[in-house]
Amino acid sequence: MLEIATPEAVLFWVLAPLSVVAALGMLLVKKAVHSAILLAWVMVTLAIFYIAQGALFLGIVQIVVYTGAVMMLFLFILMLVGVDASDSLVETIKGLRWIAITAALGFGGLMIALIGRATLGRSYLGLDIANEDGNVEGIAVLLFSNYVFPFEVISALLITAAVGAMVLAHHQRTNHRPTQREQAIARFRTGSLGDAAGLPGPGVYALHNAVDVPALLPDGTPAPTSISATLKARGDVIDSAKFQLDVVDPTIKEEK
Amino acid sequence: MTTAELLGKDPVWLIVVKAVIVFAICVVSTLLAVWTERRVLAKMQLRTGPNRVGPFGLLQSLSDGVKLALKEDIIPAAADKVVFIAAPIIAAAMCFMSFAVIPMTGKVNLFGQETAMQLTDLSVGVLYILAVTSIGVYGVVLAGWSSGSTYPLLGGLRSSAQVVSYEIAMGLSLVAVFIYAGSMSTSEIINSQHDNYWNVLVLFPSFVIYVISMVGETNRAPFDLAEAEGELVGGFHTEYSSLKFALFFLAEYVNIVAVSALAATLFLGGYHAPPGLGFTEAWLGGWFTIVWFFLKVNIFFFIFMWLRATLPRLRYDQFMKFGWKVLIPVSLIWILIVATLRVIQQEGASRTVLAAFAVGLVIIAMAVSSLYERSKKKSEVPLVEGEAPDFPVPSLPGVTSLNVSQQTQTGSKNE
C-alpha cells in the first residue's frame, strides 16, 4: 500500500467526509442553486485532493475549468428554471425513478470495478516517475504525443456542440436596429421639441422626491409625464400639491 | 538556487510570519488605496478630497472602516441566510489567497533566515491566481442571488457573465508570457525577464490585453457594470451593510492590488529594478526590491484611478461585444504569432527568416483589413424586399412575413 504522509492524511480525513456530504447534499437539497453551490464545493475539494497527491497542474486546471462551468450551470438555472426554483418530486415519466436507480447502481458498480482493477493487486508506481521532468511537462508530453488524436477529437466535438448551440439560438434581425445616434436624431426630427430632452423626473424639488409624486410645472400644475405609467395604472400616485409651500415668505432675503 | 528551493527551506514559524506579513500588506494597502483613490480622483476633478482625519487625511479610510463596522448589520427577510453570509467571506478570502504566490522581493534575510518575500512558489503559480480569482467571483454571484432582490440579482448575473468572458481574454494574454518565459511560475517569469527584456516590450499586445481584461475582471470603471450605481443602485452589494459590505469593499481593493501585482510580475519585471537602476539592488540589499515592486503596482493602480476619472461606463452589450469580438480573437491571433516566432527562434533560423515572417504577417494583416472594409461596404446596401410568400414563414431578411396571428383572428371573425 502507498504511504500517506501525516498532513495529507489529516487533509484527506477532514475534506473527504465534507466532500461526500456535499455530494449527497447536491442530490438531496431542494433548491437548484444550492445544488450548484454544493457541486462547486465538490469540485474544489477534488482539486485539493489532486494537488495533495502531487498533480498540481491537474488540480489548478480543475478549479479554473469547473468553477467556470458551474458558473454557467448557475446562469442556466437562473435563466431557464427560475430564481427560487425548487425540485418538484412528482414523477413526470412513469417508472423514471426505478430506471434512474438502476442506472446509478450500474454506474457505481462500474466505477468500483474500474478503481478496484486499477489499484488492487498492483504496486503503486507513484507520481515521481510521471513527474520526472516536471508535472506540466509530463502532462504536455502525454497530451501532445500519445493522446493527441483523442484530444483533438474531443475539442472538435466540443466546438461542434458550441457552434450547434449558437446556430440553434441564433436569431436574424429582419429590420435595421436604430443606433443611439439615429434615435437621437429621430427625437429631434419628429414630434415636439419638448420631448427631445427626455421626460421630467418625478418629485417636488426639495420637498418630496419619491417616484409616486408628480413633478410640478412652472405654472404649478402637476406634470403627468413625470410619473411611470405602471404607477398611474395602479393608482399609486400622490397629489403633489400637498407638498407645496402655502405661502412663500417674501421677508426672507436672498443670502449673499 | 531557485526560489522554489529557497522557499522549501522555510521553517513553519517563518511561513506563519510571512502569511501574517502578506495579510497585513493587503489590509494596509487597501486602507491606503482607498485614501489614494479619493485624493487622486479629487485632484483630477479639481477638488481637495479627504484632508481632515490625520495628516493629509491619511486616516480617513480607517475612520470610515471603523464607522462601517459599527453600523447595524441587516439581513433581508427574503435573503437566503447561509449563502448571504458566506458570499462576502468567499469573496474576501479568495483575494487574499491570490497574494500567496506573488514575489515581492528577491532573496532577503528575515529574522536570520535566508528567504524571499513570497509565501509559496508553485510551478503553476499564475494559473493558481486565475483559479483563486474565479472562485472569488462566486462571492459576487452568490451575493447577488442570495439577497433575494432584483437589482443585486442582475448585478450578480452581469458579474458572472463578465468575469467568465474576460477571464478567457486574460488567460489567453497570459499564454504568450508562458511561451516566452517557458514557465508558469511567477518567480521563473520574473527571472526570465531579468535575463532578457521586460515582457512589456517583447509582448506589448499581450500587455494591453491583460491590462484591459484586468479592469474587466475586477469590476472597476469603466467596466463596473456589476455595481453600476445609476442602473442597479449598488449591484450585487445593494442589500449588504456593516462588516459584510466592508468585506466586499476589502475584496475589491485587495483584488485590484493583486491583479496590479500580477501585471507588474508578468510584464514589468516584478521586484527587479528597471534597467539601468540595477545597482540599487546591489547597494541597498534585497529588501529594497520591495520598493520597486510597490512602485510598479502603484503604476497600475494609478491607471485604475485614471480610467475611473476619465471614462464613462460602457453599455453592457458594447462591453460583451468588445470582450468576445475584439479581445479574444486578437489575443488568439497574437498567440499564434508568438508561438510561431518562438518555434522559428528555437529552430535557430536566421534574422532574414524572422524578418520575412514579420513582413508576411504585416501583408496578411493589411489584406485582411482591406477585405474586411470591402465586406463592410457591401453589407450596408439595404435589404431588398422579396416577394411575399403565399404561406406563413418565419420572418427572414428581405422577406415580408405573413402575419399569422392577424390571419387567424380575421378567420375566426368570419366564421
XYZ file of C-alpha atoms in Angstrom:
671
model
C 0.000 0.000 0.000
C 1.060 3.552 -0.542
C 2.430 5.549 2.321
C 0.386 8.566 3.285
C 2.195 11.416 4.999
C 0.509 12.787 8.104
C -0.543 16.237 6.817
C -2.003 14.599 3.749
C -3.897 12.094 5.903
C -5.295 14.923 8.027
C -6.298 16.802 4.879
C -7.953 13.724 3.470
C -9.934 12.846 6.592
C -11.132 16.396 7.011
C -12.051 17.109 3.403
C -13.222 13.692 2.228
C -16.266 13.486 4.545
C -17.134 17.106 3.718
C -16.864 16.305 0.048
C -19.087 13.219 0.342
C -21.642 15.115 2.410
C -21.673 17.895 -0.175
C -22.076 15.365 -2.992
C -25.031 13.772 -1.222
C -26.438 17.165 -0.389
C -26.236 18.115 -4.032
C -28.732 15.364 -4.776
C -30.942 15.925 -1.756
C -31.322 19.704 -1.420
C -34.400 21.176 -2.990
C -33.184 24.443 -4.447
C -31.312 24.063 -7.731
C -28.928 26.910 -6.862
C -27.905 25.167 -3.636
C -27.169 22.070 -5.702
C -24.901 24.116 -7.958
C -23.041 25.587 -4.961
C -22.503 22.137 -3.473
C -21.305 20.889 -6.852
C -18.752 23.696 -6.941
C -17.624 22.694 -3.449
C -17.199 19.060 -4.523
C -15.124 20.190 -7.498
C -12.897 22.360 -5.315
C -12.293 19.585 -2.764
C -11.442 17.185 -5.589
C -8.953 19.751 -6.875
C -7.390 19.989 -3.410
C -7.027 16.184 -3.354
C -5.317 16.267 -6.740
C -2.907 18.913 -5.502
C -2.197 16.951 -2.327
C -1.423 13.912 -4.474
C 1.190 15.844 -6.436
C -0.898 16.535 -9.545
C -0.591 20.285 -9.137
C -1.458 21.251 -12.695
C -4.490 18.979 -12.839
C -5.806 20.388 -9.550
C -5.459 24.012 -10.587
C -6.952 23.388 -14.017
C -9.814 21.515 -12.375
C -10.642 24.676 -10.409
C -10.217 27.021 -13.378
C -12.364 24.882 -15.674
C -15.052 23.682 -13.305
C -15.683 26.921 -11.465
C -16.421 28.477 -14.851
C -18.570 25.501 -15.807
C -20.563 25.557 -12.581
C -20.985 29.301 -13.022
C -22.582 28.610 -16.411
C -24.784 25.996 -14.769
C -25.767 28.652 -12.261
C -26.706 31.025 -15.083
C -28.735 28.312 -16.780
C -30.598 27.587 -13.557
C -31.474 31.248 -13.130
C -32.454 31.749 -16.766
C -34.267 28.509 -17.502
C -35.536 27.217 -14.175
C -36.088 30.415 -12.221
C -34.511 32.249 -9.333
C -36.127 30.362 -6.484
C -36.790 27.148 -8.346
C -37.249 24.092 -6.174
C -37.373 20.500 -7.345
C -40.816 19.072 -7.729
C -40.898 15.489 -6.561
C -43.683 14.478 -8.920
C -42.708 11.713 -11.322
C -43.440 13.061 -14.783
C -42.365 9.929 -16.663
C -43.667 6.648 -15.247
C -41.007 4.376 -13.789
C -38.326 7.058 -14.124
C -37.268 6.596 -10.532
C -36.528 2.909 -10.986
C -34.673 3.491 -14.229
C -32.572 6.166 -12.522
C -31.799 3.957 -9.536
C -30.790 1.052 -11.812
C -28.575 3.316 -13.901
C -26.980 4.816 -10.781
C -26.269 1.363 -9.304
C -24.834 0.212 -12.623
C -22.601 3.260 -12.877
C -21.461 2.863 -9.275
C -20.647 -0.789 -9.891
C -18.684 0.137 -12.975
C -16.695 2.753 -11.057
C -15.926 0.387 -8.192
C -14.872 -2.356 -10.599
C -12.635 0.017 -12.538
C -10.969 1.500 -9.482
C -10.538 -1.958 -7.971
C -8.969 -3.271 -11.168
C -6.629 -0.294 -11.299
C -5.480 -0.458 -7.682
C -5.877 -3.951 -6.210
C -3.035 -6.353 -6.748
C -0.874 -3.748 -8.451
C 2.064 -1.957 -6.969
C 1.894 1.781 -6.712
C 4.329 3.343 -9.151
C 3.975 6.862 -7.873
C 3.830 10.227 -9.459
C 7.547 10.727 -9.045
C 8.220 8.783 -12.234
C 5.500 10.638 -14.124
C 6.642 13.973 -12.745
C 10.295 13.367 -13.545
C 10.568 16.311 -15.950
C 8.009 18.362 -14.074
C 4.271 17.917 -13.700
C 3.238 20.270 -16.504
C 5.817 18.871 -18.924
C 4.720 15.310 -18.175
C 1.087 16.094 -18.972
C 2.098 18.064 -22.067
C 4.127 15.164 -23.433
C 1.248 12.722 -22.978
C -1.344 15.132 -24.308
C 0.570 16.081 -27.427
C 2.072 12.686 -28.295
C 0.157 9.558 -27.254
C -3.209 11.181 -26.764
C -3.080 13.910 -29.380
C -5.763 12.291 -31.540
C -8.416 11.768 -28.802
C -7.605 15.258 -27.543
C -8.238 16.801 -30.963
C -11.384 14.713 -31.489
C -12.805 15.905 -28.182
C -12.018 19.526 -28.985
C -13.695 19.137 -32.398
C -16.717 17.639 -30.660
C -16.905 20.497 -28.179
C -16.567 23.136 -30.880
C -19.303 21.433 -32.892
C -21.538 21.450 -29.843
C -20.825 25.128 -29.181
C -21.438 26.125 -32.806
C -24.604 23.993 -32.864
C -25.929 25.717 -29.765
C -25.180 29.093 -31.310
C -26.950 28.165 -34.553
C -29.995 26.986 -32.627
C -30.115 30.120 -30.528
C -29.296 32.465 -33.384
C -31.900 34.934 -34.405
C -31.532 37.013 -37.520
C -32.741 40.587 -37.427
C -35.307 41.331 -40.072
C -35.097 45.076 -39.855
C -32.345 47.518 -39.136
C -31.881 48.270 -35.464
C -31.680 52.021 -34.858
C -28.434 53.092 -33.278
C -28.320 55.560 -30.388
C -27.335 58.291 -32.803
C -30.253 57.581 -35.129
C -32.633 57.528 -32.199
C -31.323 60.872 -31.006
C -31.777 62.406 -34.463
C -35.273 60.952 -34.724
C -36.239 62.512 -31.392
C -35.460 65.957 -32.739
C -36.930 65.454 -36.211
C -40.275 64.024 -35.175
C -42.746 65.099 -32.529
C -42.436 68.154 -30.393
C -39.104 69.534 -29.275
C -40.398 69.441 -25.721
C -39.881 65.679 -25.539
C -36.422 65.764 -27.091
C -34.590 66.196 -23.814
C -36.345 63.271 -22.128
C -39.233 63.154 -19.709
C -39.205 65.179 -16.492
C -38.269 63.342 -13.324
C -40.841 62.860 -10.554
C -40.925 64.699 -7.260
C -41.290 68.205 -5.988
C -37.886 69.720 -5.626
C -36.566 69.846 -2.060
C -39.843 68.746 -0.507
C -40.665 65.282 -1.737
C -38.795 63.341 -4.362
C -40.430 59.896 -4.302
C -41.365 58.304 -7.631
C -45.078 58.475 -6.869
C -45.296 62.264 -6.676
C -45.644 64.131 -9.970
C -43.242 66.974 -10.643
C -44.653 70.475 -10.785
C -44.546 72.527 -13.941
C -43.566 76.221 -13.740
C -47.242 77.214 -13.608
C -47.799 74.986 -10.568
C -49.749 72.220 -12.279
C -48.530 68.627 -11.909
C -46.640 67.148 -14.881
C -48.314 63.820 -15.752
C -45.378 62.613 -17.868
C -43.104 62.560 -14.822
C -44.850 59.501 -13.367
C -44.337 55.938 -14.525
C -47.336 54.542 -16.430
C -47.316 51.485 -14.155
C -47.776 53.568 -11.027
C -50.527 55.554 -12.706
C -52.368 52.383 -13.717
C -52.070 51.043 -10.182
C -53.417 54.300 -8.811
C -50.343 54.786 -6.619
C -49.960 58.462 -7.411
C -49.851 61.002 -4.595
C -51.044 64.530 -5.168
C -48.042 66.810 -5.330
C -49.999 69.900 -4.325
C -49.822 68.978 -0.629
C -46.029 69.234 -0.668
C -46.169 72.807 -1.904
C -45.480 75.667 0.426
C -48.708 77.549 1.096
C -47.277 80.998 1.161
C -43.822 81.983 0.089
C -42.446 84.251 2.754
C -41.286 87.417 0.982
C -39.412 88.691 4.049
C -36.671 86.057 3.665
C -33.948 87.817 1.837
C -31.587 86.126 -0.518
C -28.309 85.281 1.135
C -25.315 86.920 -0.430
C 19.210 28.179 -6.185
C 15.704 28.708 -7.484
C 13.057 30.488 -5.473
C 11.108 27.255 -5.019
C 14.129 25.594 -3.397
C 14.795 28.691 -1.309
C 11.221 28.762 -0.032
C 11.244 24.998 0.534
C 13.728 25.528 3.369
C 11.445 27.845 5.319
C 10.631 26.606 8.819
C 6.960 26.573 9.825
C 7.195 29.655 12.056
C 8.648 31.656 9.177
C 5.779 30.626 6.903
C 3.312 31.799 9.546
C 5.185 35.093 9.953
C 5.195 35.637 6.200
C 1.491 34.821 5.944
C 0.795 37.453 8.596
C 3.001 39.963 6.747
C 1.199 39.293 3.445
C -2.159 39.685 5.183
C -1.054 42.945 6.790
C 0.255 44.250 3.468
C -3.102 43.503 1.843
C -5.149 45.224 4.559
C -2.888 48.255 4.892
C -2.626 48.679 1.135
C -6.425 48.625 0.973
C -6.638 51.441 3.513
C -4.006 53.441 1.651
C -5.550 52.595 -1.722
C -8.935 53.986 -0.704
C -7.290 57.181 0.506
C -5.085 57.456 -2.597
C -8.001 56.863 -4.894
C -10.121 59.541 -3.227
C -7.275 62.046 -3.240
C -6.205 61.364 -6.828
C -9.775 61.408 -8.131
C -10.297 64.662 -6.270
C -7.202 66.166 -7.870
C -8.421 65.067 -11.283
C -11.792 66.669 -10.618
C -10.238 69.854 -9.162
C -11.352 69.076 -5.618
C -9.297 68.508 -2.478
C -10.547 65.154 -1.273
C -10.406 63.903 2.336
C -7.950 66.071 4.279
C -9.312 66.258 7.838
C -8.563 62.997 9.661
C -4.854 62.631 10.332
C -2.073 64.169 8.258
C -3.299 64.783 4.682
C -6.479 62.895 5.602
C -4.491 59.650 5.691
C -6.626 58.153 8.449
C -9.901 58.907 6.683
C -10.320 55.387 5.342
C -9.504 53.910 8.753
C -12.166 56.001 10.445
C -14.612 55.151 7.646
C -13.831 51.492 8.220
C -14.491 51.759 11.958
C -17.740 53.572 11.287
C -18.769 50.894 8.797
C -18.042 48.132 11.283
C -20.193 49.788 13.956
C -23.233 50.066 11.719
C -26.250 47.811 12.032
C -25.887 44.505 10.216
C -29.063 43.858 8.247
C -30.051 40.552 6.712
C -33.109 40.990 4.469
C -36.105 38.772 5.163
C -36.108 37.447 1.604
C -32.405 36.554 1.719
C -31.054 33.026 1.712
C -29.300 33.386 5.050
C -26.441 30.882 4.814
C -25.394 31.891 1.314
C -25.897 35.561 2.158
C -23.353 35.294 4.979
C -20.958 33.013 3.092
C -20.751 35.170 -0.038
C -18.657 38.087 1.311
C -16.401 35.645 3.141
C -15.692 33.757 -0.106
C -15.055 36.989 -1.984
C -12.620 38.379 0.584
C -10.786 35.145 1.427
C -10.016 34.336 -2.185
C -8.470 37.756 -2.838
C -6.013 37.249 -0.004
C -5.151 33.781 -1.271
C -4.084 35.073 -4.648
C -1.335 37.083 -2.952
C 0.406 33.915 -1.754
C 2.365 33.328 -4.964
C 3.313 36.925 -5.730
C 7.022 37.550 -5.230
C 7.578 40.900 -3.537
C 11.334 40.773 -3.033
C 14.310 38.793 -4.173
C 16.479 36.919 -1.692
C 16.230 38.634 1.703
C 17.116 37.996 5.297
C 14.043 37.704 7.533
C 14.747 37.054 11.245
C 18.061 35.437 10.406
C 16.650 33.158 7.716
C 17.505 33.355 4.029
C 14.187 33.530 2.218
C 12.165 35.518 -0.280
C 9.112 37.638 0.473
C 6.773 35.220 -1.224
C 4.597 32.742 0.627
C 4.987 29.857 -1.788
C 6.252 29.227 -5.277
C 4.081 26.942 -7.379
C 5.146 25.684 -10.782
C 1.710 26.788 -11.998
C 1.577 29.962 -9.886
C -0.129 32.189 -12.435
C -2.814 29.591 -13.139
C -3.315 29.336 -9.381
C -4.108 33.056 -9.277
C -6.606 32.609 -12.118
C -8.215 29.694 -10.258
C -8.484 31.574 -6.993
C -9.939 34.702 -8.567
C -12.505 32.629 -10.417
C -13.627 31.171 -7.086
C -13.733 34.718 -5.736
C -16.338 35.606 -8.331
C -18.638 33.098 -6.660
C -18.768 35.518 -3.770
C -20.161 38.227 -6.031
C -22.602 35.968 -7.875
C -23.885 34.273 -4.726
C -24.253 37.639 -3.016
C -26.409 38.769 -5.913
C -28.553 35.672 -5.861
C -28.933 35.280 -2.103
C -30.029 38.874 -1.482
C -33.490 37.944 -2.734
C -33.934 41.192 -4.562
C -33.911 42.272 -8.191
C -31.012 44.680 -8.565
C -28.474 42.508 -6.754
C -29.542 39.537 -8.867
C -28.996 41.485 -12.074
C -25.636 42.698 -10.772
C -24.575 39.181 -9.850
C -25.566 37.806 -13.247
C -23.749 40.582 -15.039
C -20.684 39.959 -12.968
C -20.661 36.228 -13.701
C -21.013 36.735 -17.460
C -18.430 39.496 -17.343
C -15.815 37.555 -15.466
C -16.278 34.376 -17.493
C -15.783 36.249 -20.757
C -12.939 38.475 -19.622
C -11.146 35.624 -17.947
C -10.776 33.968 -21.353
C -9.073 37.047 -22.769
C -6.936 37.314 -19.645
C -5.914 33.664 -19.784
C -5.041 33.969 -23.462
C -2.904 37.048 -22.836
C -1.000 35.046 -20.223
C -0.286 32.224 -22.690
C 2.153 34.399 -24.642
C 4.007 35.148 -21.406
C 4.202 31.433 -20.597
C 5.543 30.680 -24.067
C 8.252 33.304 -23.729
C 9.241 32.525 -20.164
C 8.977 28.766 -20.594
C 7.316 28.513 -17.200
C 4.100 29.278 -15.356
C 5.717 30.085 -12.048
C 5.758 33.740 -11.041
C 9.375 33.736 -9.878
C 10.604 31.981 -13.049
C 8.781 34.533 -15.203
C 10.483 37.358 -13.296
C 13.879 35.707 -13.724
C 13.369 35.209 -17.444
C 12.559 38.901 -17.785
C 15.604 39.832 -15.734
C 17.822 37.847 -18.124
C 16.245 39.306 -21.270
C 13.931 42.272 -21.877
C 10.808 43.031 -19.906
C 7.733 41.381 -21.325
C 6.015 44.726 -21.756
C 8.415 45.400 -24.618
C 8.510 41.938 -26.134
C 4.829 41.104 -25.727
C 3.211 44.511 -25.896
C -0.150 43.309 -27.330
C -0.450 40.747 -24.502
C 0.249 43.518 -22.042
C -2.512 45.705 -23.457
C -4.993 42.826 -23.464
C -4.075 41.903 -19.910
C -4.479 45.455 -18.653
C -7.897 45.786 -20.298
C -9.126 42.444 -19.052
C -7.830 43.036 -15.541
C -10.086 46.082 -15.307
C -12.975 43.929 -16.565
C -12.117 41.155 -14.137
C -12.092 43.409 -11.076
C -15.435 45.079 -11.875
C -13.907 48.533 -11.990
C -14.877 51.597 -14.001
C -15.398 51.766 -16.953
C -16.348 48.083 -16.682
C -18.166 48.285 -13.338
C -21.451 47.083 -14.800
C -21.996 44.679 -11.923
C -22.430 47.515 -9.452
C -23.445 50.339 -11.803
C -24.888 52.865 -9.341
C -27.025 54.543 -11.984
C -28.755 51.396 -13.184
C -28.546 48.839 -10.398
C -28.248 51.017 -7.256
C -25.214 49.125 -5.973
C -25.482 45.900 -7.914
C -24.614 42.752 -6.015
C -23.928 44.537 -2.715
C -27.105 46.619 -2.565
C -28.525 44.643 0.368
C -25.277 44.366 2.305
C -24.423 46.535 5.260
C -21.860 46.863 8.019
C -18.977 44.363 8.101
C -20.306 42.229 5.267
C -20.234 45.250 2.996
C -16.792 46.072 4.353
C -15.633 42.605 3.300
C -16.780 43.266 -0.280
C -15.038 46.607 -0.174
C -11.869 44.964 1.090
C -12.152 42.230 -1.549
C -12.463 44.769 -4.330
C -9.362 46.684 -3.339
C -7.250 43.644 -2.498
C -8.274 42.259 -5.871
C -7.120 45.431 -7.586
C -3.782 45.294 -5.801
C -3.486 41.587 -6.653
C -4.117 41.985 -10.390
C -1.804 45.011 -10.434
C 0.871 42.963 -8.693
C 0.379 40.172 -11.207
C 0.686 42.668 -14.052
C 3.916 44.009 -12.567
C 5.182 40.462 -12.131
C 4.332 39.282 -15.619
C 5.149 42.331 -17.691
C 7.276 44.822 -15.738
C 9.932 42.538 -14.349
C 8.410 42.084 -10.875
C 10.540 43.227 -7.965
C 13.631 43.879 -10.082
C 14.821 47.436 -10.602
C 14.254 48.995 -14.017
C 17.156 48.522 -16.464
C 19.983 50.888 -15.616
C 18.998 51.110 -11.948
C 20.113 47.592 -11.100
C 22.833 48.987 -8.812
C 20.167 49.895 -6.233
C 19.622 46.199 -5.570
C 23.303 45.622 -5.023
C 23.803 48.669 -2.775
C 20.702 48.626 -0.649
C 20.189 44.900 -0.331
C 17.293 42.587 -1.141
C 14.732 44.414 0.954
C 14.973 47.461 -1.275
C 13.424 45.494 -4.149
C 10.077 45.728 -2.363
C 10.148 49.451 -3.143
C 10.407 48.746 -6.859
C 7.655 46.180 -6.563
C 5.239 48.615 -4.922
C 6.187 51.387 -7.329
C 5.179 49.160 -10.235
C 1.989 48.060 -8.513
C 1.143 51.709 -7.960
C 1.609 52.495 -11.651
C -1.182 50.046 -12.403
C -3.275 51.284 -9.514
C -2.914 54.790 -10.876
C -4.136 53.529 -14.268
C -7.215 52.151 -12.495
C -7.944 55.567 -10.950
C -7.172 57.411 -14.147
C -9.620 55.226 -16.090
C -12.281 55.775 -13.462
C -11.887 59.526 -13.620
C -11.801 59.656 -17.414
C -14.129 57.128 -18.986
C -17.898 56.762 -18.740
C -19.328 53.309 -18.069
C -19.777 51.066 -21.088
C -23.167 49.830 -22.177
C -23.498 46.135 -21.361
C -23.799 44.876 -24.955
C -20.855 47.009 -26.084
C -18.835 45.619 -23.238
C -19.594 41.986 -24.109
C -19.063 42.609 -27.803
C -15.671 44.127 -27.040
C -14.659 41.134 -24.961
C -15.772 38.408 -27.343
C -15.328 40.000 -30.751
C -12.199 42.072 -30.205
C -10.118 40.935 -27.254
C -10.409 37.165 -27.690
C -9.760 36.987 -31.482
C -6.904 39.473 -31.223
C -5.248 37.513 -28.441
C -5.716 34.226 -30.319
C -4.006 35.638 -33.396
C -1.278 37.123 -31.250
C -0.624 33.764 -29.556
C -0.364 32.150 -32.987
C 2.258 34.715 -34.000
C 4.190 34.421 -30.746
C 4.207 30.627 -30.869
C 5.397 30.600 -34.490
C 8.137 33.128 -33.771
C 9.227 31.145 -30.757
C 9.492 27.929 -32.751
C 11.380 29.709 -35.546
C 13.748 31.121 -32.952
C 14.291 27.771 -31.268
C 14.991 26.099 -34.599
C 17.799 28.599 -34.943
C 16.571 30.399 -38.024
C 18.471 33.420 -39.303
C 17.307 37.013 -38.905
C 16.238 37.153 -42.558
C 13.698 34.375 -41.948
C 12.332 36.255 -38.933
C 12.155 39.496 -40.922
C 10.437 37.729 -43.825
C 7.931 36.249 -41.395
C 7.216 39.660 -39.889
C 6.789 41.290 -43.327
C 4.495 38.457 -44.401
C 2.383 38.978 -41.288
C 2.053 42.679 -41.987
C 0.978 41.994 -45.593
C -1.608 39.426 -44.453
C -2.939 41.839 -41.825
C -3.283 44.603 -44.441
C -5.016 42.253 -46.891
C -7.449 41.051 -44.255
C -8.275 44.561 -43.112
C -8.891 45.803 -46.658
C -11.115 42.792 -47.392
C -12.975 43.471 -44.160
C -13.560 47.102 -45.138
C -14.943 45.972 -48.517
C -17.326 43.446 -46.994
C -18.491 46.150 -44.607
C -19.405 48.442 -47.508
C -21.359 45.671 -49.235
C -23.414 44.882 -46.171
C -24.508 48.484 -45.901
C -26.691 48.039 -49.005
C -30.289 47.984 -47.741
C -32.116 44.690 -47.843
C -34.169 44.184 -50.987
C -37.797 43.392 -50.397
C -38.523 39.904 -51.678
C -41.794 38.587 -52.998
C -44.372 37.969 -50.364
C -44.710 34.218 -49.781
C -48.085 32.505 -50.108
C -47.843 30.740 -46.797
C -46.731 31.849 -43.350
C -42.959 31.583 -42.838
C -40.802 32.910 -40.056
C -39.645 36.409 -40.896
C -36.315 36.476 -42.720
C -34.239 39.335 -44.086
C -35.781 40.518 -47.368
C -38.969 38.542 -46.919
C -42.133 40.130 -45.626
C -43.761 37.560 -43.449
C -47.479 36.993 -43.356
C -48.805 37.965 -40.007
C -50.082 34.633 -38.757
C -51.885 35.852 -35.668
C -53.767 38.514 -37.602
C -54.894 35.986 -40.231
C -56.268 33.565 -37.718
C -58.021 36.382 -35.912
C -59.765 37.612 -39.050
C -60.507 33.981 -39.947
C -62.269 33.388 -36.670
C -64.238 36.580 -37.094
C -65.531 35.428 -40.480
C -66.804 32.163 -39.058
